[in-house]
XYZ file of C-alpha atoms in Angstrom:
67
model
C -81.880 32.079 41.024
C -83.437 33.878 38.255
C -80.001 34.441 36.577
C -78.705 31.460 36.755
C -81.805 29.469 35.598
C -81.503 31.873 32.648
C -78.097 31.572 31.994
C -77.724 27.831 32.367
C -80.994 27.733 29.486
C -78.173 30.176 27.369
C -81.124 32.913 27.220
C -80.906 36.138 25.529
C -79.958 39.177 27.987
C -82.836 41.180 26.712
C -84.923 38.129 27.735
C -83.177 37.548 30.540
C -84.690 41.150 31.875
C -88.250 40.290 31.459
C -87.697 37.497 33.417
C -86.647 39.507 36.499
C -88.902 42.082 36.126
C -91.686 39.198 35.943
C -90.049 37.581 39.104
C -90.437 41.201 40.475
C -86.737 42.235 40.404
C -85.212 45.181 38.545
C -83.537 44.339 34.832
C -79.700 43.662 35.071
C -78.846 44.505 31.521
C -78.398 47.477 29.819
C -80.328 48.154 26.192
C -79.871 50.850 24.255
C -81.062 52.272 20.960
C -79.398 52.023 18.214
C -78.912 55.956 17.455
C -77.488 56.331 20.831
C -74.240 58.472 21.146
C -72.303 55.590 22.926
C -72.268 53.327 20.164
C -71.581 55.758 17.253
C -67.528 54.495 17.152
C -69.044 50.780 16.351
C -71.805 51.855 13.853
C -68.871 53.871 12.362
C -66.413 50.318 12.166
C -69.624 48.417 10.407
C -70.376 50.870 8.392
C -66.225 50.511 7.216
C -66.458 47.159 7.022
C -69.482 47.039 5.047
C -68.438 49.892 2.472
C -65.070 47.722 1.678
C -66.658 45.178 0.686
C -66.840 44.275 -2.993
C -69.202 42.882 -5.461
C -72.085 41.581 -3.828
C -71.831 37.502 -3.600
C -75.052 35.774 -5.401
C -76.299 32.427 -5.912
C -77.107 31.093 -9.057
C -80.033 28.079 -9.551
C -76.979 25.273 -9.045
C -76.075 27.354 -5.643
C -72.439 27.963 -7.117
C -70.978 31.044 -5.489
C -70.145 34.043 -7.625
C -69.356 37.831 -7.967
């Protein structure tokens, strides 16, 4: 009941927890930190993605787009 309450509102999963520990039922989701060992081969693809990109995009006072 709890999950699908929560899932027909579209909440977060991480919110979606405290509600079923609050309803006195054991968190469905996983979390974990960001350092954790599991998710070092998709820190490692952002971190790619994010060192091939070029000049940083700024806006000038008109809101043009420009390198």
């Amino acid at each position: 009941m709890v999950l699908n309450l929560a899932g027909r509102l579209e909440v977060p999963l991480r919110e979606r927890n405290t509600l079923l520990v609050a309803a006195g039922y054991a968190p469905v989701f996983p979390e974990r930190p960001l350092d954790d060992p599991a998710l070092r081969a998709a820190r490692r693809a952002i971190d790619l993605v994010l060192a091939g990109q070029r000049a940083p995009i700024r806006l000038s006072r008109s809101t043009a787009i420009g390198h």
